[in-house]
Amino acid sequence: MRNSKLKDIRNAWKHSRMFFGKNKVMMVALGRSPADEYKDNLHQVSKKLRGEVGLLFTNRTKEEVNEWFTKYTEMDFARAGNKATFTVTLDPGPLEQFPHSMEPQLRQLGLPTALRRGVVTLLSDYEVCKEGDVLTPEQARILKLFGHEMVEFKVTIKYMWDAQSGRFQQMGEDDLPESAPESSEESESEGEDD
């Protein structure tokens, strides 16, 4: 999970509670079966806690939640294993944004660099990645160092449980890619938020 982006969401949703943790712990807290569930149908939420998921407890309406999370997207740096969304080629010349002490680190990442008069210099053209390539850890680090954001961060609301009715329903597609950040949404009444 990307903590800086989740911090932004938490700030925007201060009126609600968000939980991210081990799925098994959250399953036990909600209840794994009808016999040990905290409230009616919460065990159905437990069954859906797979991968990178969280719980949102809110008094906002389903429409408000869907509207906000549908609109919320942020660009972020790609990580190893992500696909490159565009080709990145670095031109030769001085890299004045880097201090001289970073030159060995850049060289270790595979960049053809040298120190010239105390300035880190790229000696030749360097293709970091091509569009569609699966990024290696080194490529992801280079893209971050040069400020190329390739990934769109967003939260997908997949399920909803309503505290008043005890109704559980699917909100989105259940077959999203595993790498996509996901969230489960739960609507709670004010007094049961703690």
C-alpha positions as protocol buffer text, in pm:
chain_id: "A"
residue {
  index: 1
  type: MET
  ca { x: 0 y: 0 z: 0 }
}
residue {
  index: 2
  type: ARG
  ca { x: 113 y: 352 z: -61 }
}
residue {
  index: 3
  type: ASN
  ca { x: 111 y: 527 z: 275 }
}
residue {
  index: 4
  type: SER
  ca { x: 144 y: 885 z: 151 }
}
residue {
  index: 5
  type: LYS
  ca { x: -161 y: 847 z: -73 }
}
residue {
  index: 6
  type: LEU
  ca { x: -361 y: 673 z: 201 }
}
residue {
  index: 7
  type: LYS
  ca { x: -271 y: 957 z: 438 }
}
residue {
  index: 8
  type: ASP
  ca { x: -432 y: 1200 z: 192 }
}
residue {
  index: 9
  type: ILE
  ca { x: -747 y: 987 z: 184 }
}
residue {
  index: 10
  type: ARG
  ca { x: -755 y: 966 z: 565 }
}
residue {
  index: 11
  type: ASN
  ca { x: -731 y: 1346 z: 585 }
}
residue {
  index: 12
  type: ALA
  ca { x: -1016 y: 1389 z: 338 }
}
residue {
  index: 13
  type: TRP
  ca { x: -1227 y: 1135 z: 528 }
}
residue {
  index: 14
  type: LYS
  ca { x: -1154 y: 1248 z: 887 }
}
residue {
  index: 15
  type: HIS
  ca { x: -1525 y: 1208 z: 965 }
}
residue {
  index: 16
  type: SER
  ca { x: -1490 y: 832 z: 901 }
}
residue {
  index: 17
  type: ARG
  ca { x: -1266 y: 548 z: 1016 }
}
residue {
  index: 18
  type: MET
  ca { x: -1033 y: 346 z: 795 }
}
residue {
  index: 19
  type: PHE
  ca { x: -868 y: 21 z: 891 }
}
residue {
  index: 20
  type: PHE
  ca { x: -580 y: -145 z: 710 }
}
residue {
  index: 21
  type: GLY
  ca { x: -416 y: -444 z: 867 }
}
residue {
  index: 22
  type: LYS
  ca { x: -377 y: -815 z: 847 }
}
residue {
  index: 23
  type: ASN
  ca { x: -680 y: -962 z: 676 }
}
residue {
  index: 24
  type: LYS
  ca { x: -701 y: -1254 z: 920 }
}
residue {
  index: 25
  type: VAL
  ca { x: -716 y: -1017 z: 1219 }
}
residue {
  index: 26
  type: MET
  ca { x: -990 y: -812 z: 1052 }
}
residue {
  index: 27
  type: MET
  ca { x: -1178 y: -1135 z: 972 }
}
residue {
  index: 28
  type: VAL
  ca { x: -1173 y: -1241 z: 1337 }
}
residue {
  index: 29
  type: ALA
  ca { x: -1289 y: -895 z: 1449 }
}
residue {
  index: 30
  type: LEU
  ca { x: -1585 y: -897 z: 1209 }
}
residue {
  index: 31
  type: GLY
  ca { x: -1664 y: -1265 z: 1251 }
}
residue {
  index: 32
  type: ARG
  ca { x: -1585 y: -1554 z: 1022 }
}
residue {
  index: 33
  type: SER
  ca { x: -1925 y: -1723 z: 1042 }
}
residue {
  index: 34
  type: PRO
  ca { x: -2283 y: -1633 z: 1133 }
}
residue {
  index: 35
  type: ALA
  ca { x: -2221 y: -1779 z: 1481 }
}
residue {
  index: 36
  type: ASP
  ca { x: -1935 y: -1544 z: 1573 }
}
residue {
  index: 37
  type: GLU
  ca { x: -2010 y: -1233 z: 1366 }
}
residue {
  index: 38
  type: TYR
  ca { x: -2037 y: -895 z: 1543 }
}
residue {
  index: 39
  type: LYS
  ca { x: -2358 y: -801 z: 1356 }
}
residue {
  index: 40
  type: ASP
  ca { x: -2581 y: -968 z: 1096 }
}
residue {
  index: 41
  type: ASN
  ca { x: -2407 y: -1054 z: 766 }
}
residue {
  index: 42
  type: LEU
  ca { x: -2063 y: -919 z: 867 }
}
residue {
  index: 43
  type: HIS
  ca { x: -1915 y: -1265 z: 807 }
}
residue {
  index: 44
  type: GLN
  ca { x: -1982 y: -1201 z: 436 }
}
residue {
  index: 45
  type: VAL
  ca { x: -1746 y: -902 z: 449 }
}
residue {
  index: 46
  type: SER
  ca { x: -1484 y: -1127 z: 614 }
}
residue {
  index: 47
  type: LYS
  ca { x: -1502 y: -1373 z: 325 }
}
residue {
  index: 48
  type: LYS
  ca { x: -1407 y: -1094 z: 81 }
}
residue {
  index: 49
  type: LEU
  ca { x: -1091 y: -976 z: 260 }
}
residue {
  index: 50
  type: ARG
  ca { x: -824 y: -1088 z: 11 }
}
residue {
  index: 51
  type: GLY
  ca { x: -513 y: -906 z: -109 }
}
residue {
  index: 52
  type: GLU
  ca { x: -453 y: -538 z: -31 }
}
residue {
  index: 53
  type: VAL
  ca { x: -784 y: -433 z: 122 }
}
residue {
  index: 54
  type: GLY
  ca { x: -908 y: -204 z: 393 }
}
residue {
  index: 55
  type: LEU
  ca { x: -1230 y: -122 z: 571 }
}
residue {
  index: 56
  type: LEU
  ca { x: -1403 y: 216 z: 566 }
}
residue {
  index: 57
  type: PHE
  ca { x: -1657 y: 286 z: 840 }
}
residue {
  index: 58
  type: THR
  ca { x: -1864 y: 592 z: 757 }
}
residue {
  index: 59
  type: ASN
  ca { x: -2198 y: 765 z: 804 }
}
residue {
  index: 60
  type: ARG
  ca { x: -2187 y: 902 z: 448 }
}
residue {
  index: 61
  type: THR
  ca { x: -2431 y: 773 z: 191 }
}
residue {
  index: 62
  type: LYS
  ca { x: -2339 y: 509 z: -63 }
}
residue {
  index: 63
  type: GLU
  ca { x: -2369 y: 771 z: -338 }
}
residue {
  index: 64
  type: GLU
  ca { x: -2131 y: 1014 z: -162 }
}
residue {
  index: 65
  type: VAL
  ca { x: -1872 y: 740 z: -108 }
}
residue {
  index: 66
  type: ASN
  ca { x: -1895 y: 613 z: -466 }
}
residue {
  index: 67
  type: GLU
  ca { x: -1877 y: 961 z: -614 }
}
residue {
  index: 68
  type: TRP
  ca { x: -1571 y: 1064 z: -411 }
}
residue {
  index: 69
  type: PHE
  ca { x: -1371 y: 744 z: -467 }
}
residue {
  index: 70
  type: THR
  ca { x: -1461 y: 729 z: -838 }
}
residue {
  index: 71
  type: LYS
  ca { x: -1317 y: 1078 z: -886 }
}
residue {
  index: 72
  type: TYR
  ca { x: -1009 y: 1025 z: -667 }
}
residue {
  index: 73
  type: THR
  ca { x: -696 y: 934 z: -865 }
}
residue {
  index: 74
  type: GLU
  ca { x: -337 y: 1039 z: -807 }
}
residue {
  index: 75
  type: MET
  ca { x: -29 y: 979 z: -1015 }
}
residue {
  index: 76
  type: ASP
  ca { x: 251 y: 792 z: -838 }
}
residue {
  index: 77
  type: PHE
  ca { x: 589 y: 636 z: -905 }
}
residue {
  index: 78
  type: ALA
  ca { x: 590 y: 289 z: -1057 }
}
residue {
  index: 79
  type: ARG
  ca { x: 728 y: -4 z: -863 }
}
residue {
  index: 80
  type: ALA
  ca { x: 907 y: -316 z: -978 }
}
residue {
  index: 81
  type: GLY
  ca { x: 661 y: -542 z: -1158 }
}
residue {
  index: 82
  type: ASN
  ca { x: 445 y: -257 z: -1294 }
}
residue {
  index: 83
  type: LYS
  ca { x: 424 y: -208 z: -1671 }
}
residue {
  index: 84
  type: ALA
  ca { x: 580 y: 105 z: -1817 }
}
residue {
  index: 85
  type: THR
  ca { x: 311 y: 334 z: -1957 }
}
residue {
  index: 86
  type: PHE
  ca { x: 554 y: 528 z: -2176 }
}
residue {
  index: 87
  type: THR
  ca { x: 912 y: 506 z: -2306 }
}
residue {
  index: 88
  type: VAL
  ca { x: 1178 y: 696 z: -2110 }
}
residue {
  index: 89
  type: THR
  ca { x: 1513 y: 783 z: -2267 }
}
residue {
  index: 90
  type: LEU
  ca { x: 1775 y: 999 z: -2096 }
}
residue {
  index: 91
  type: ASP
  ca { x: 1988 y: 1233 z: -2306 }
}
residue {
  index: 92
  type: PRO
  ca { x: 2364 y: 1261 z: -2244 }
}
residue {
  index: 93
  type: GLY
  ca { x: 2491 y: 1558 z: -2051 }
}
residue {
  index: 94
  type: PRO
  ca { x: 2522 y: 1696 z: -1700 }
}
residue {
  index: 95
  type: LEU
  ca { x: 2274 y: 1576 z: -1437 }
}
residue {
  index: 96
  type: GLU
  ca { x: 2294 y: 1882 z: -1216 }
}
residue {
  index: 97
  type: GLN
  ca { x: 1996 y: 1778 z: -1004 }
}
residue {
  index: 98
  type: PHE
  ca { x: 2214 y: 1510 z: -838 }
}
residue {
  index: 99
  type: PRO
  ca { x: 2497 y: 1580 z: -592 }
}
residue {
  index: 100
  type: HIS
  ca { x: 2839 y: 1434 z: -679 }
}
residue {
  index: 101
  type: SER
  ca { x: 2802 y: 1182 z: -397 }
}
residue {
  index: 102
  type: MET
  ca { x: 2517 y: 1009 z: -586 }
}
residue {
  index: 103
  type: GLU
  ca { x: 2726 y: 924 z: -892 }
}
residue {
  index: 104
  type: PRO
  ca { x: 2830 y: 576 z: -767 }
}
residue {
  index: 105
  type: GLN
  ca { x: 2466 y: 494 z: -687 }
}
residue {
  index: 106
  type: LEU
  ca { x: 2356 y: 600 z: -1037 }
}
residue {
  index: 107
  type: ARG
  ca { x: 2634 y: 391 z: -1192 }
}
residue {
  index: 108
  type: GLN
  ca { x: 2528 y: 94 z: -978 }
}
residue {
  index: 109
  type: LEU
  ca { x: 2176 y: 128 z: -1121 }
}
residue {
  index: 110
  type: GLY
  ca { x: 2326 y: 82 z: -1469 }
}
residue {
  index: 111
  type: LEU
  ca { x: 2351 y: 444 z: -1586 }
}
residue {
  index: 112
  type: PRO
  ca { x: 2667 y: 530 z: -1786 }
}
residue {
  index: 113
  type: THR
  ca { x: 2778 y: 818 z: -1561 }
}
residue {
  index: 114
  type: ALA
  ca { x: 3103 y: 984 z: -1460 }
}
residue {
  index: 115
  type: LEU
  ca { x: 3209 y: 1287 z: -1259 }
}
residue {
  index: 116
  type: ARG
  ca { x: 3325 y: 1575 z: -1478 }
}
residue {
  index: 117
  type: ARG
  ca { x: 3448 y: 1881 z: -1286 }
}
residue {
  index: 118
  type: GLY
  ca { x: 3247 y: 1768 z: -985 }
}
residue {
  index: 119
  type: VAL
  ca { x: 2921 y: 1736 z: -1181 }
}
residue {
  index: 120
  type: VAL
  ca { x: 2748 y: 1402 z: -1241 }
}
residue {
  index: 121
  type: THR
  ca { x: 2736 y: 1354 z: -1619 }
}
residue {
  index: 122
  type: LEU
  ca { x: 2548 y: 1100 z: -1829 }
}
residue {
  index: 123
  type: LEU
  ca { x: 2799 y: 985 z: -2092 }
}
residue {
  index: 124
  type: SER
  ca { x: 2557 y: 851 z: -2356 }
}
residue {
  index: 125
  type: ASP
  ca { x: 2188 y: 809 z: -2437 }
}
residue {
  index: 126
  type: TYR
  ca { x: 2026 y: 568 z: -2194 }
}
residue {
  index: 127
  type: GLU
  ca { x: 1689 y: 400 z: -2246 }
}
residue {
  index: 128
  type: VAL
  ca { x: 1539 y: 340 z: -1903 }
}
residue {
  index: 129
  type: CYS
  ca { x: 1232 y: 152 z: -2028 }
}
residue {
  index: 130
  type: LYS
  ca { x: 1004 y: 101 z: -2327 }
}
residue {
  index: 131
  type: GLU
  ca { x: 626 y: 130 z: -2315 }
}
residue {
  index: 132
  type: GLY
  ca { x: 479 y: -203 z: -2204 }
}
residue {
  index: 133
  type: ASP
  ca { x: 797 y: -333 z: -2036 }
}
residue {
  index: 134
  type: VAL
  ca { x: 762 y: -490 z: -1692 }
}
residue {
  index: 135
  type: LEU
  ca { x: 983 y: -274 z: -1472 }
}
residue {
  index: 136
  type: THR
  ca { x: 1280 y: -411 z: -1279 }
}
residue {
  index: 137
  type: PRO
  ca { x: 1368 y: -269 z: -936 }
}
residue {
  index: 138
  type: GLU
  ca { x: 1655 y: -73 z: -1095 }
}
residue {
  index: 139
  type: GLN
  ca { x: 1431 y: 80 z: -1363 }
}
residue {
  index: 140
  type: ALA
  ca { x: 1169 y: 175 z: -1103 }
}
residue {
  index: 141
  type: ARG
  ca { x: 1437 y: 345 z: -890 }
}
residue {
  index: 142
  type: ILE
  ca { x: 1576 y: 539 z: -1191 }
}
residue {
  index: 143
  type: LEU
  ca { x: 1226 y: 654 z: -1288 }
}
residue {
  index: 144
  type: LYS
  ca { x: 1168 y: 777 z: -933 }
}
residue {
  index: 145
  type: LEU
  ca { x: 1504 y: 958 z: -919 }
}
residue {
  index: 146
  type: PHE
  ca { x: 1421 y: 1139 z: -1244 }
}
residue {
  index: 147
  type: GLY
  ca { x: 1063 y: 1219 z: -1136 }
}
residue {
  index: 148
  type: HIS
  ca { x: 870 y: 1008 z: -1389 }
}
residue {
  index: 149
  type: GLU
  ca { x: 533 y: 905 z: -1241 }
}
residue {
  index: 150
  type: MET
  ca { x: 372 y: 620 z: -1435 }
}
residue {
  index: 151
  type: VAL
  ca { x: 112 y: 465 z: -1208 }
}
residue {
  index: 152
  type: GLU
  ca { x: -238 y: 586 z: -1132 }
}
residue {
  index: 153
  type: PHE
  ca { x: -328 y: 529 z: -766 }
}
residue {
  index: 154
  type: LYS
  ca { x: -696 y: 481 z: -692 }
}
residue {
  index: 155
  type: VAL
  ca { x: -916 y: 301 z: -443 }
}
residue {
  index: 156
  type: THR
  ca { x: -1195 y: 75 z: -562 }
}
residue {
  index: 157
  type: ILE
  ca { x: -1499 y: 27 z: -340 }
}
residue {
  index: 158
  type: LYS
  ca { x: -1596 y: -336 z: -390 }
}
residue {
  index: 159
  type: TYR
  ca { x: -1855 y: -417 z: -123 }
}
residue {
  index: 160
  type: MET
  ca { x: -2089 y: -245 z: 118 }
}
residue {
  index: 161
  type: TRP
  ca { x: -2251 y: -356 z: 441 }
}
residue {
  index: 162
  type: ASP
  ca { x: -2527 y: -142 z: 590 }
}
residue {
  index: 163
  type: ALA
  ca { x: -2552 y: -135 z: 972 }
}
residue {
  index: 164
  type: GLN
  ca { x: -2924 y: -49 z: 986 }
}
residue {
  index: 165
  type: SER
  ca { x: -3047 y: -323 z: 754 }
}
residue {
  index: 166
  type: GLY
  ca { x: -2759 y: -571 z: 790 }
}
residue {
  index: 167
  type: ARG
  ca { x: -2759 y: -590 z: 409 }
}
residue {
  index: 168
  type: PHE
  ca { x: -2438 y: -686 z: 228 }
}
residue {
  index: 169
  type: GLN
  ca { x: -2395 y: -605 z: -140 }
}
residue {
  index: 170
  type: GLN
  ca { x: -2132 y: -602 z: -412 }
}
residue {
  index: 171
  type: MET
  ca { x: -2042 y: -256 z: -543 }
}
residue {
  index: 172
  type: GLY
  ca { x: -1791 y: -321 z: -823 }
}
residue {
  index: 173
  type: GLU
  ca { x: -1621 y: -592 z: -1020 }
}
residue {
  index: 174
  type: ASP
  ca { x: -1496 y: -887 z: -814 }
}
residue {
  index: 175
  type: ASP
  ca { x: -1233 y: -981 z: -1073 }
}
residue {
  index: 176
  type: LEU
  ca { x: -1005 y: -678 z: -1046 }
}
residue {
  index: 177
  type: PRO
  ca { x: -632 y: -736 z: -1095 }
}
residue {
  index: 178
  type: GLU
  ca { x: -452 y: -836 z: -775 }
}
residue {
  index: 179
  type: SER
  ca { x: -212 y: -541 z: -798 }
}
residue {
  index: 180
  type: ALA
  ca { x: -492 y: -283 z: -793 }
}
residue {
  index: 181
  type: PRO
  ca { x: -541 y: -124 z: -451 }
}
residue {
  index: 182
  type: GLU
  ca { x: -880 y: -222 z: -320 }
}
residue {
  index: 183
  type: SER
  ca { x: -1105 y: -130 z: -32 }
}
residue {
  index: 184
  type: SER
  ca { x: -1419 y: -262 z: 129 }
}
residue {
  index: 185
  type: GLU
  ca { x: -1668 y: -5 z: 252 }
}
residue {
  index: 186
  type: GLU
  ca { x: -1889 y: -42 z: 554 }
}
residue {
  index: 187
  type: SER
  ca { x: -2153 y: 202 z: 665 }
}
residue {
  index: 188
  type: GLU
  ca { x: -2191 y: 230 z: 1042 }
}
residue {
  index: 189
  type: SER
  ca { x: -2410 y: 444 z: 1260 }
}
residue {
  index: 190
  type: GLU
  ca { x: -2245 y: 723 z: 1464 }
}
residue {
  index: 191
  type: GLY
  ca { x: -2247 y: 547 z: 1802 }
}
residue {
  index: 192
  type: GLU
  ca { x: -2094 y: 224 z: 1675 }
}
residue {
  index: 193
  type: ASP
  ca { x: -1796 y: 390 z: 1507 }
}
residue {
  index: 194
  type: ASP
  ca { x: -1549 y: 328 z: 1790 }
}
